[in-house]
Short mmCIF file of C-alpha atoms in Angstrom, two decimals:
data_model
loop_
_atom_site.label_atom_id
_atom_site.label_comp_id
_atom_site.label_asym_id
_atom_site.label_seq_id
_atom_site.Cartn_x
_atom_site.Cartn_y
_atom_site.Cartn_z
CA UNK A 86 0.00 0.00 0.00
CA UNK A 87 2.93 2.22 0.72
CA UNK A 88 4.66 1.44 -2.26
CA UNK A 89 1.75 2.62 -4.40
CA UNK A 90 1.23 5.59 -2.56
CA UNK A 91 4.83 6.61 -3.14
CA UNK A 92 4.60 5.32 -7.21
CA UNK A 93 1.29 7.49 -7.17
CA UNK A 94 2.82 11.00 -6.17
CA UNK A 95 4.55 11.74 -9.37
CA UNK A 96 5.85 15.02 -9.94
CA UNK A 97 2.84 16.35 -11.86
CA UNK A 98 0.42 15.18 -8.93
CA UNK A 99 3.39 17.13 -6.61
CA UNK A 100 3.18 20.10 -9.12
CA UNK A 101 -0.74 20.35 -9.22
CA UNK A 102 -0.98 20.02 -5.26
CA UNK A 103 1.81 22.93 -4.79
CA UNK A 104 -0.37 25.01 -7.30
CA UNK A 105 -3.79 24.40 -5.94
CA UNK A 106 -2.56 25.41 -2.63
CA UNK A 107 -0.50 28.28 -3.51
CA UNK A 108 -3.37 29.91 -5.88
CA UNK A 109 -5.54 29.32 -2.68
CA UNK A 110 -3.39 31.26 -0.58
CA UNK A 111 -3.07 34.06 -2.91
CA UNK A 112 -6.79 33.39 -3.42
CA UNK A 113 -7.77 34.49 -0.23
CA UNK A 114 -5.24 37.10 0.28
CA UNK A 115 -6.76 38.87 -2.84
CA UNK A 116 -10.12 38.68 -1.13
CA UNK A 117 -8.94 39.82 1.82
CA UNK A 118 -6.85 42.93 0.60
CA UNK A 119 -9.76 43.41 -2.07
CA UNK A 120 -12.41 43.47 0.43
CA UNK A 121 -11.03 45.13 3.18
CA UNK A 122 -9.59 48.07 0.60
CA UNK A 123 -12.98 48.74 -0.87
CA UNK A 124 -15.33 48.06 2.45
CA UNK A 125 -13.05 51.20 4.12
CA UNK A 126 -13.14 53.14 1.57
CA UNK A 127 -16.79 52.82 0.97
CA UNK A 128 -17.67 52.98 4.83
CA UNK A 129 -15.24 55.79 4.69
CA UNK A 130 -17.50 57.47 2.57
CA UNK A 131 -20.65 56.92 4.10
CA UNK A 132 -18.56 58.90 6.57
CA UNK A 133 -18.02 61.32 5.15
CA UNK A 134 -21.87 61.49 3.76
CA UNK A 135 -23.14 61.75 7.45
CA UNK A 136 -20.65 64.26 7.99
CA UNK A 137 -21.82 66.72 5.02
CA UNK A 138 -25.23 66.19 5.83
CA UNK A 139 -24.77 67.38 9.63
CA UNK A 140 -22.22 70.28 8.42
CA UNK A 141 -25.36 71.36 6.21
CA UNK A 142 -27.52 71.36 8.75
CA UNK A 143 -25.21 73.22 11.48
CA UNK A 144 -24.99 76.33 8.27
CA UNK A 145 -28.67 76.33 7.98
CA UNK A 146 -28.97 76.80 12.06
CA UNK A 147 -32.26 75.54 12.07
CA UNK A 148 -34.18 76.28 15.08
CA UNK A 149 -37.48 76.79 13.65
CA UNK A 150 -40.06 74.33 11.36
CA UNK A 151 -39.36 77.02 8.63
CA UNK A 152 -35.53 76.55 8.64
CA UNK A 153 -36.51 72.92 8.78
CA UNK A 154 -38.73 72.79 5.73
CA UNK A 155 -36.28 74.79 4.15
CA UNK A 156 -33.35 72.58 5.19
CA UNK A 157 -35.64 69.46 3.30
CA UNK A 158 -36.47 70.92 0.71
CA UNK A 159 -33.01 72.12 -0.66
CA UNK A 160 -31.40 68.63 0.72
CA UNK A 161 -30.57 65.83 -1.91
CA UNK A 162 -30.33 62.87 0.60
CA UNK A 163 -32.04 59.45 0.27
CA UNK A 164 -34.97 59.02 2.34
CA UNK A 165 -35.26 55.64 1.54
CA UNK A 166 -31.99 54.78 3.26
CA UNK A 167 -31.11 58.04 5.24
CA UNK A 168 -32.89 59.52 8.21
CA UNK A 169 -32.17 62.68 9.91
CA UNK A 170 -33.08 63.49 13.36
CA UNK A 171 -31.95 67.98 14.88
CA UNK A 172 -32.99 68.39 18.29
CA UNK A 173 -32.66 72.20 19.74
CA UNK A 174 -34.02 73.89 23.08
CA UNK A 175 -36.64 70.89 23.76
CA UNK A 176 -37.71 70.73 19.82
CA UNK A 177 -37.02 67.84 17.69
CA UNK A 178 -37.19 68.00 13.68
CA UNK A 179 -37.11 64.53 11.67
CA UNK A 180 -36.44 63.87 8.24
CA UNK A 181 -39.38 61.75 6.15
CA UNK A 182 -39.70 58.07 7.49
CA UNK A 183 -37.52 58.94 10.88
CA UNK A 184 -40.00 58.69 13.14
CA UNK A 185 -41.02 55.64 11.44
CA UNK A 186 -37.82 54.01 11.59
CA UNK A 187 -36.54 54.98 14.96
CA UNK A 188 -39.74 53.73 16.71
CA UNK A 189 -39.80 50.73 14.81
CA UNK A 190 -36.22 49.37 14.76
CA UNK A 191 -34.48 48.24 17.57
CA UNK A 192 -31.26 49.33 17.16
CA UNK A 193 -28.11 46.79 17.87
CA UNK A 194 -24.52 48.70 17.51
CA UNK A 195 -22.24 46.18 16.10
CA UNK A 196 -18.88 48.05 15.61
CA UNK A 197 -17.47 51.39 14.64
CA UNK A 198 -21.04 52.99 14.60
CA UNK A 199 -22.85 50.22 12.37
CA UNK A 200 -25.52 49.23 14.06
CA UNK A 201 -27.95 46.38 13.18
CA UNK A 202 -31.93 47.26 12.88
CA UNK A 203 -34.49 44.92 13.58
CA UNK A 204 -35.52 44.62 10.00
CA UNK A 205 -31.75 42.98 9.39
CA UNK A 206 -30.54 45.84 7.70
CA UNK A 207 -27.21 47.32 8.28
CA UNK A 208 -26.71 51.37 9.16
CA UNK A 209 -24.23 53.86 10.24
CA UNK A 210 -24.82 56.28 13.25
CA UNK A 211 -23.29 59.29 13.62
CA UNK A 212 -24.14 62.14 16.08
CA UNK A 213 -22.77 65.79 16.76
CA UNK A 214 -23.62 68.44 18.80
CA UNK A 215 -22.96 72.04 17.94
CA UNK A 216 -23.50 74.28 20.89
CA UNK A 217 -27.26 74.09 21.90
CA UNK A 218 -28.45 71.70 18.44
CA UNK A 219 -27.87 68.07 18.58
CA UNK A 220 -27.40 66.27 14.86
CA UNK A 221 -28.44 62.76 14.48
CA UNK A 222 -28.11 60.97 11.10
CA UNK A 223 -28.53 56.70 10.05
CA UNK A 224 -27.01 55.84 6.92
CA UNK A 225 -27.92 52.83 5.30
CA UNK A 226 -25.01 50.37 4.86
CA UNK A 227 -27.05 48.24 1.86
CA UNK A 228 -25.72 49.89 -1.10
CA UNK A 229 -22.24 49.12 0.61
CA UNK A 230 -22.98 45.47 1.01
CA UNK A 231 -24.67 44.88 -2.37
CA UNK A 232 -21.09 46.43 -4.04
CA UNK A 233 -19.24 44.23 -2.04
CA UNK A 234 -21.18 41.51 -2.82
CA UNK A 235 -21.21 41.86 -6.33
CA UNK A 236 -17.35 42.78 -5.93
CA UNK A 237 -16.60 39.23 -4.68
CA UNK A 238 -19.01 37.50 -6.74
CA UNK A 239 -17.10 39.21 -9.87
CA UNK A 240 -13.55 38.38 -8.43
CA UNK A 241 -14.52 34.84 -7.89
CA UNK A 242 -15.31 34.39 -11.49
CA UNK A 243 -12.43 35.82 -12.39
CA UNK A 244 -9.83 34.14 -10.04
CA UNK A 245 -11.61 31.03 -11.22
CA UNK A 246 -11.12 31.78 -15.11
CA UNK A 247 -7.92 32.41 -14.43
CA UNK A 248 -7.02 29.17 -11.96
CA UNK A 249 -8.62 27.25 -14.94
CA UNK A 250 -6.28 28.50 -17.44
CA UNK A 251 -3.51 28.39 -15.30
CA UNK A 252 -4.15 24.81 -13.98
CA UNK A 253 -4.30 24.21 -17.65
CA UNK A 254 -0.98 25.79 -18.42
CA UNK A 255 0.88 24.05 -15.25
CA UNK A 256 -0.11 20.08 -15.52
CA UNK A 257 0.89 20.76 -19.30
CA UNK A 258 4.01 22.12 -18.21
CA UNK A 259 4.59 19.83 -15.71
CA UNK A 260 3.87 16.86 -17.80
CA UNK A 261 6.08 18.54 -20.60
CA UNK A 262 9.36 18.71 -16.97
CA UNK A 263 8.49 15.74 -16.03
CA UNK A 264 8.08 13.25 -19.29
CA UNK A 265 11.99 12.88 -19.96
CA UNK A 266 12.64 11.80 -16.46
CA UNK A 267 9.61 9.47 -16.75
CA UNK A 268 11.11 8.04 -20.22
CA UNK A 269 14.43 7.86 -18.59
CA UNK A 270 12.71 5.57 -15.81
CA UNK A 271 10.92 3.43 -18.35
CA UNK A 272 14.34 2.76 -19.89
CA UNK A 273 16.33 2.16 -16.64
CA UNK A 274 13.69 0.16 -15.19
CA UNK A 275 13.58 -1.66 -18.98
CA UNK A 276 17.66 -1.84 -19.02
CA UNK A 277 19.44 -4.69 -20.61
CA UNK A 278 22.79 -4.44 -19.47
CA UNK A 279 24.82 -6.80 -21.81
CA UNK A 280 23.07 -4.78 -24.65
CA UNK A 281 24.30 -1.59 -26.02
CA UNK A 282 23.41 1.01 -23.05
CA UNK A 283 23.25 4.45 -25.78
CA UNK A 284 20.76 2.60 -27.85
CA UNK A 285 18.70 1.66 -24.17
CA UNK A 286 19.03 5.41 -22.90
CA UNK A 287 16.96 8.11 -24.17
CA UNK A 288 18.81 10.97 -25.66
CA UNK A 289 17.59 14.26 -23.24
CA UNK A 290 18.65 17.39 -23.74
CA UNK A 291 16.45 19.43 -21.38
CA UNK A 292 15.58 20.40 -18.55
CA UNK A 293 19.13 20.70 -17.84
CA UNK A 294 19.02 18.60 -14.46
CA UNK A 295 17.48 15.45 -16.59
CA UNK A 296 19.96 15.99 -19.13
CA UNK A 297 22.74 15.71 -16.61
CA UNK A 298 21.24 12.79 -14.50
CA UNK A 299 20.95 11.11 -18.34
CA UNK A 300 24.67 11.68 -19.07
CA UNK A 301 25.72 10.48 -15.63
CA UNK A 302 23.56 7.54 -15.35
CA UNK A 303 24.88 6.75 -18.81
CA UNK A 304 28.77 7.16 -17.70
CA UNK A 305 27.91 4.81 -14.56
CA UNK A 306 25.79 2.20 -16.80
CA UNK A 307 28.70 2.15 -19.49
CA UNK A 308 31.01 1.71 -16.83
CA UNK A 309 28.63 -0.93 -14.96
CA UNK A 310 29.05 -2.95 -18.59
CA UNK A 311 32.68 -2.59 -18.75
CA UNK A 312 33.12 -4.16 -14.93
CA UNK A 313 30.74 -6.86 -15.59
CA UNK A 314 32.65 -7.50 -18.68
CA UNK A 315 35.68 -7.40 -17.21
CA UNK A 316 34.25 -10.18 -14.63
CA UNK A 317 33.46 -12.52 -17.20
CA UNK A 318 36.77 -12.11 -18.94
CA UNK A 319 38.49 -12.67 -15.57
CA UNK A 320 36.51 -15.71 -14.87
CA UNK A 321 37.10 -16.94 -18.42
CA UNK A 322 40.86 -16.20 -18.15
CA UNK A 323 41.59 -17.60 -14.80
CA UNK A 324 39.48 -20.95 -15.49
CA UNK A 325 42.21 -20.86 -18.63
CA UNK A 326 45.09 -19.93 -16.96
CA UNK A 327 43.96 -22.56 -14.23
CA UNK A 328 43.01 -25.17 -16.82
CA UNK A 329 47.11 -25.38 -18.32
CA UNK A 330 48.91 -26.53 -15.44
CA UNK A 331 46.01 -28.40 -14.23
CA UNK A 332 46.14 -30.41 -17.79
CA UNK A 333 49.74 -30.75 -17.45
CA UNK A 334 49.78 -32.19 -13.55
CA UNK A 335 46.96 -34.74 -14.71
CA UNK A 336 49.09 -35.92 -18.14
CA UNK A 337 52.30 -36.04 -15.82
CA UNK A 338 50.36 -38.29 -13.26
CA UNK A 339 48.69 -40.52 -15.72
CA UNK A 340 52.52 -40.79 -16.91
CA UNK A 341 53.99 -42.26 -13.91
CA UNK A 342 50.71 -44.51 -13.24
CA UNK A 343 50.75 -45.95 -16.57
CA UNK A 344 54.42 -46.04 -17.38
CA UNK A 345 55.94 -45.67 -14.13
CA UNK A 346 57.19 -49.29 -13.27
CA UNK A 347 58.38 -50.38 -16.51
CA UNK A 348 60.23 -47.09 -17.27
CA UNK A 349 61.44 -45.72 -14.23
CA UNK A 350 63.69 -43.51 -16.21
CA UNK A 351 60.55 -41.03 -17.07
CA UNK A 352 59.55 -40.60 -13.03
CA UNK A 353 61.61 -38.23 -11.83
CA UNK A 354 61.50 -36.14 -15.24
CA UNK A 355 57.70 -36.00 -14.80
CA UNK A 356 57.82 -35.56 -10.98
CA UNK A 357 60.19 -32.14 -11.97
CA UNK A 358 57.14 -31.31 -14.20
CA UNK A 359 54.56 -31.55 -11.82
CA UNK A 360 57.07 -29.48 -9.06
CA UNK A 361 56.78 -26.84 -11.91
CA UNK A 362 53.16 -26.76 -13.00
CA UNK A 363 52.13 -26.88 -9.07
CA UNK A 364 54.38 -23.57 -8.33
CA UNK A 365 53.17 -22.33 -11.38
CA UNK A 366 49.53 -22.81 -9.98
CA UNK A 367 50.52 -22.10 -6.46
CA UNK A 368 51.58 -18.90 -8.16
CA UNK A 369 48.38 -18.28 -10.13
CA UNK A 370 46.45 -18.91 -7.37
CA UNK A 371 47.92 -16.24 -5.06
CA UNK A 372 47.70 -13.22 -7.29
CA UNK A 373 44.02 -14.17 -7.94
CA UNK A 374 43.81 -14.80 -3.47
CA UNK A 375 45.64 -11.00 -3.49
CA UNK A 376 43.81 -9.47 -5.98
CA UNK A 377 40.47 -10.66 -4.48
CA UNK A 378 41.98 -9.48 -1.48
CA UNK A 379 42.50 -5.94 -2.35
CA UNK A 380 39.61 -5.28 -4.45
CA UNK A 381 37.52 -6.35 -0.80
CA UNK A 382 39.64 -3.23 0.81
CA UNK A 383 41.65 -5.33 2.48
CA UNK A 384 44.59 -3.16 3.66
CA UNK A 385 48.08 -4.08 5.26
CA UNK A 386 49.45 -2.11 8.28
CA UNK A 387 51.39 0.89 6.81
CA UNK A 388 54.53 1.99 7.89
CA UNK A 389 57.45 4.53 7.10
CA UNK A 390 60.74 2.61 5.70
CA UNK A 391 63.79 3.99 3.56
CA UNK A 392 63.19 3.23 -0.31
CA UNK A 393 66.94 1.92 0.05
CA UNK A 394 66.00 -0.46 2.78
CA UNK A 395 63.32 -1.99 0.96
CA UNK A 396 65.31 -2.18 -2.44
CA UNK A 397 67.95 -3.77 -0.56
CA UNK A 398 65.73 -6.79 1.14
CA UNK A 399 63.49 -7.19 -2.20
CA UNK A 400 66.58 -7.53 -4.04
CA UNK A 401 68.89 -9.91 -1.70
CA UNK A 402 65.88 -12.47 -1.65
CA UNK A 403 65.71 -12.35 -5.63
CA UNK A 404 69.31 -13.27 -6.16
CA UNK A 405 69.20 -15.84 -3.88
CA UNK A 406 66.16 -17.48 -5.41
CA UNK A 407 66.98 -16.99 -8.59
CA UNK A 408 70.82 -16.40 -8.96
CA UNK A 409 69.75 -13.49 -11.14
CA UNK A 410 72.24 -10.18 -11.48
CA UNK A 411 71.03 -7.19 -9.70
CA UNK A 412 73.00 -3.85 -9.71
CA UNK A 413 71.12 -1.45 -7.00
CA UNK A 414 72.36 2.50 -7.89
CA UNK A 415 70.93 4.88 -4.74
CA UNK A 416 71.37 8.29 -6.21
CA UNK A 417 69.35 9.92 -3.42
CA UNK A 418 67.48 7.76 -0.70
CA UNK A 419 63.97 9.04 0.33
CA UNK A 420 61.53 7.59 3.03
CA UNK A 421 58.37 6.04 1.69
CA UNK A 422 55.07 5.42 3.93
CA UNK A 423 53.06 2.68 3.16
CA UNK A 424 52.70 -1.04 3.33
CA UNK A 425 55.95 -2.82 3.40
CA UNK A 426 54.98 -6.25 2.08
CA UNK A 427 52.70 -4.91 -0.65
CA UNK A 428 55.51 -2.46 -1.79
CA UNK A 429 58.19 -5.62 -1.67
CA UNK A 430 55.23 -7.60 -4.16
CA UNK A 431 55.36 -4.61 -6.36
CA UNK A 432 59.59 -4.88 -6.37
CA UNK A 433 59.37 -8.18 -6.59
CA UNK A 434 57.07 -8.43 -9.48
CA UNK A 435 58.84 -6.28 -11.32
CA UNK A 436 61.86 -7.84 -10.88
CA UNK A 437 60.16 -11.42 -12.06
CA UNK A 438 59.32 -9.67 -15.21
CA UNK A 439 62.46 -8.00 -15.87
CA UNK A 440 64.48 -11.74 -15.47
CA UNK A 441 61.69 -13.86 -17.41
CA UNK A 442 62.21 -11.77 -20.26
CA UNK A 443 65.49 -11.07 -20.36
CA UNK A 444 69.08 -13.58 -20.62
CA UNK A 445 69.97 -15.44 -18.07
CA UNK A 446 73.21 -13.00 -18.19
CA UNK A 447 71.41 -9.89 -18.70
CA UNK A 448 71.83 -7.80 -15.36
CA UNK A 449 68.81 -5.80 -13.64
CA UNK A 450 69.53 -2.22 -12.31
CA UNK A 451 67.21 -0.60 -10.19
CA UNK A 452 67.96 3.12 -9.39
CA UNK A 453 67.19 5.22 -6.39
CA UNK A 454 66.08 8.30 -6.70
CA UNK A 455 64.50 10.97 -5.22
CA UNK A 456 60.48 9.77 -5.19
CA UNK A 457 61.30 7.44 -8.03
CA UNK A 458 62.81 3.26 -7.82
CA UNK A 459 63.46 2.53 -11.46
CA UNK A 460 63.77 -0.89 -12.78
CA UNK A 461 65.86 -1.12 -15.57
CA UNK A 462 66.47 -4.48 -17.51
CA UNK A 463 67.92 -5.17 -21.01
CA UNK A 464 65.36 -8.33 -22.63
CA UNK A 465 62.75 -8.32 -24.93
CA UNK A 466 61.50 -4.83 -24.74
CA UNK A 467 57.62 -3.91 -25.04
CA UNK A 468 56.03 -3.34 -28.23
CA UNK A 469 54.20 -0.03 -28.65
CA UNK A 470 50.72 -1.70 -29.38
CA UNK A 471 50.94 -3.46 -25.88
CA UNK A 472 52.38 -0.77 -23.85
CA UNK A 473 48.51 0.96 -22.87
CA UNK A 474 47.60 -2.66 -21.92
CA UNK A 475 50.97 -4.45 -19.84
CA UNK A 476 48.67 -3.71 -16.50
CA UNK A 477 45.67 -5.39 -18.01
CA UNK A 478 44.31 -8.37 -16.27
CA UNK A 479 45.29 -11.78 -17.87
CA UNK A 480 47.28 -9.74 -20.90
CA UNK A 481 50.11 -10.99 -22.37
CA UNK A 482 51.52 -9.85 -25.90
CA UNK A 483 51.83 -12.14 -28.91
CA UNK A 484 55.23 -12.37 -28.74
CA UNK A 485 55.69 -13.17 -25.06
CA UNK A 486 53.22 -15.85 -24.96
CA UNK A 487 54.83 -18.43 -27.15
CA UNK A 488 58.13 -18.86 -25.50
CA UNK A 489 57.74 -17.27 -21.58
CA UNK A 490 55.52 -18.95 -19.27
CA UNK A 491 52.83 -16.68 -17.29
CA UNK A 492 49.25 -15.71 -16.51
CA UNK A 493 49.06 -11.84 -16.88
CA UNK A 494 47.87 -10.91 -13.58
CA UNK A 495 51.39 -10.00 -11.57
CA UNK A 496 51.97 -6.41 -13.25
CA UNK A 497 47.86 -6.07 -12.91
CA UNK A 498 48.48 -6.95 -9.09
CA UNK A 499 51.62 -4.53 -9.01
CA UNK A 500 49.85 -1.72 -10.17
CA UNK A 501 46.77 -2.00 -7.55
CA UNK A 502 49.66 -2.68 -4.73
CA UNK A 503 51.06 0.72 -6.29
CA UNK A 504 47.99 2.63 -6.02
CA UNK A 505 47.07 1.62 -2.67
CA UNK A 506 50.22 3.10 -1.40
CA UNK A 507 50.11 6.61 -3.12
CA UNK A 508 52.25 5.41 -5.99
CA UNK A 509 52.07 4.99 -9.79
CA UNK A 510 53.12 2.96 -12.36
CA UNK A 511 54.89 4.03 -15.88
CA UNK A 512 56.89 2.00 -18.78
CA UNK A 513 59.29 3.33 -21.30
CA UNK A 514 62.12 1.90 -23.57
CA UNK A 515 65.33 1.45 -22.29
CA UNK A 516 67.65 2.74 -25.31
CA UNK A 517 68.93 0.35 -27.67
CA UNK A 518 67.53 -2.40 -25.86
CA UNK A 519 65.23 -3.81 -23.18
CA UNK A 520 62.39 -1.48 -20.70
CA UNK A 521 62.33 0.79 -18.02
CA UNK A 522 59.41 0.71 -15.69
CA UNK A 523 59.59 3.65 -13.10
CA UNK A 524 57.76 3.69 -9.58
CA UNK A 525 57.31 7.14 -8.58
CA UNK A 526 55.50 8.08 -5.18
CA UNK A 527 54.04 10.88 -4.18
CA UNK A 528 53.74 12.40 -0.54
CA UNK A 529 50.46 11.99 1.11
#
């Protein structure tokens, strides 16, 4: 039930709400400015009435029933709706229909001098007294009503012309805002992601917010493809990579079980194989436990260590495995913070590289610099076409693959080790002959 609620209030619903409420609120401010504005001034004006008829009255100083008839006869007021009362020295003189109304009515003052008469009309009182003469006049308050009647019975037609047209004007609009975000939610909700994600995605170019929410969820579903790619090519290269040496251990076994005994010559050739292919898994196996490892933000205690210190260890453990030649040049030693066994992978990764493809008397010469450890070797060199890709998962050049054993992931594995310790990877020829690959760090 909630679910619907929330699918229900779409942004032209949200629109049309804000709208209704706003034009109500202005709605009834209008009135109320409207109103109040033309009920003062009006009142103010039968004000102003009562006090022109008294002020006519005082300049005619009536004290007689001549002056009176006089004062009548030359006056222009209503006697439907106003009465006149003078009272002087004990005399009182009333206007036609006064002595009618005032002994009729039962007078109830409601505010400001309005009072209420018994037949439900409304009237203003107002009363002066010039020396010895006493001035009495009721305005009627009907013709007062009746405009502002008619006043908000004509602004209520045309407030609601003009909420009509407006209403029209704003679920159009907001259907017109709110359709490319609705298209773009058909689509994602639609989304293949092993198909072609441009072809999926409507092309938006405005409003400006759903044209940027477009691009960006674009960017992020392109990229989305490329990781899940990326997954399946991993899984596809490692069962590969996996599948080798696993074919070779089985063929080396089924060797020694089915030849074994008669030829005992071929066992210890095929046990060296099987030695070879299981480091050669062991190996494969680690980088993908390592690189599963670090892509799960796995870190290793970080520490602060001397570039020459580290150079020094990496290197003394290669030779002795490998009886390899390493020349170590320290032009200026710097300190380096970060994790010491993940920077010593990184070395000795390198390093494996650098030997593999080079002679067996080729020598290695890593340099130390400030901010920079350069491994320099002299062997194969890397071709210009595979240079953007040497830190690709599972790649390995044409040329390399035939004749040096590997599985592509240890410079891959390097250069996530490198990041994760504020350092980056680069490759360049080393002039005539072999490759430079340069590990430069940066302070943090």
């Amino acid at each position: 039930m909630g679910n619907n609620t929330k699918r229900s209030n779409t942004a032209i619903r949200m629109m049309t709400v804000a709208y209704i409420r706003l034009f109500v609120f202005i709605f009834i401010l209008i009135t109320i400015v409207v109103v109040t504005t033309v009920s003062y001034k009006l009142v103010k004006s039968r004000v102003s009435d009562a006090d022109r008829i008294i002020a006519s009255l005082n300049k005619s100083d009536i004290d007689s029933g001549f002056d009176w008839s006089h004062w009548k006869k030359n006056s222009t007021i209503d006697i439907n709706n106003t009465f006149v009362v003078v009272k002087r020295d004990g005399n009182s003189f009333y206007s036609a229909g006064t002595k009618a109304f005032l002994s009729k009515a039962k007078h109830e003052t409601v505010v400001f001098g309005i009072s209420k008469v018994e037949d439900g009309n409304f009237y203003f009182y107002r009363t002066k007294k010039y020396r010895h003469i006493q001035y009495a006049v009721y305005l009627g308050l009907n013709e007062v009503f009746n405009t502002i009647k008619t006043l908000l019975v004509s602004l209520l037609l045309i407030l609601t012309i003009i909420f009509a047209g407006s209403l029209w004007f704003i679920v159009k609009l907001a259907r017109k805002l709110s359709m490319p975000l609705h298209n773009l939610s058909l689509a994602v909700e639609n989304l293949n992601i092993q198909n072609d994600i441009d072809s999926q995605v409507p092309n938006i170019n405005e409003p400006a917010e759903v044209y940027i929410l477009s691009e960006t969820l674009k960017t992020w579903l392109t990229n989305l493809q490329k990781q899940n790619n990326r997954e399946k090519e991993f899984f596809v290269n490692a069962s590969h990579e996996l599948k080798t040496p696993l074919a070779g251990f089985q063929g080396n076994l089924d060797l020694i079980t089915r030849r074994g005994k008669l030829h005992p010559e071929i066992v210890q050739p095929a046990l060296n194989a099987l030695n070879k292919e299981s480091k050669r898994m062991q190996r494969l196996v680690n980088y993908l436990l390592e690189i599963a490892r670090n892509e799960n933000g796995i870190t290793q205690k970080k520490m602060t260590f001397s570039a020459q210190d580290i150079v020094s260890k990496v290197t003394c453990d290669f030779q002795e495995d490998f009886k390899a030649k390493v020349q170590v040049r320290v032009k200026k030693d710097f300190n380096i913070f970060g994790s010491y066994d993940e920077l010593q992978q990184v070395l000795r990764i390198i390093l494996d590289n650098a030997k593999k493809y080079s002679g067996n008397a080729s020598e290695i010469l890593m340099v130390i610099e400030d901010g920079n450890i350069t491994i320099i070797d002299q062997g194969q060199g890397i071709s210009e076409e595979d240079k953007p890709h040497v830190f690709d998962r599972f790649y390995r050049g044409d040329k390399t693959r035939s004749n040096v054993q590997g599985n592509g992931l240890g410079l891959s594995l390097a250069l996530q080790f490198a990041n994760k310790n504020n350092a980056s990877l680069s490759v360049s020829d080393n002039i005539p002959k072999g490759t430079i690959i340069r590990i430069s760090f940066t302070e943090k």
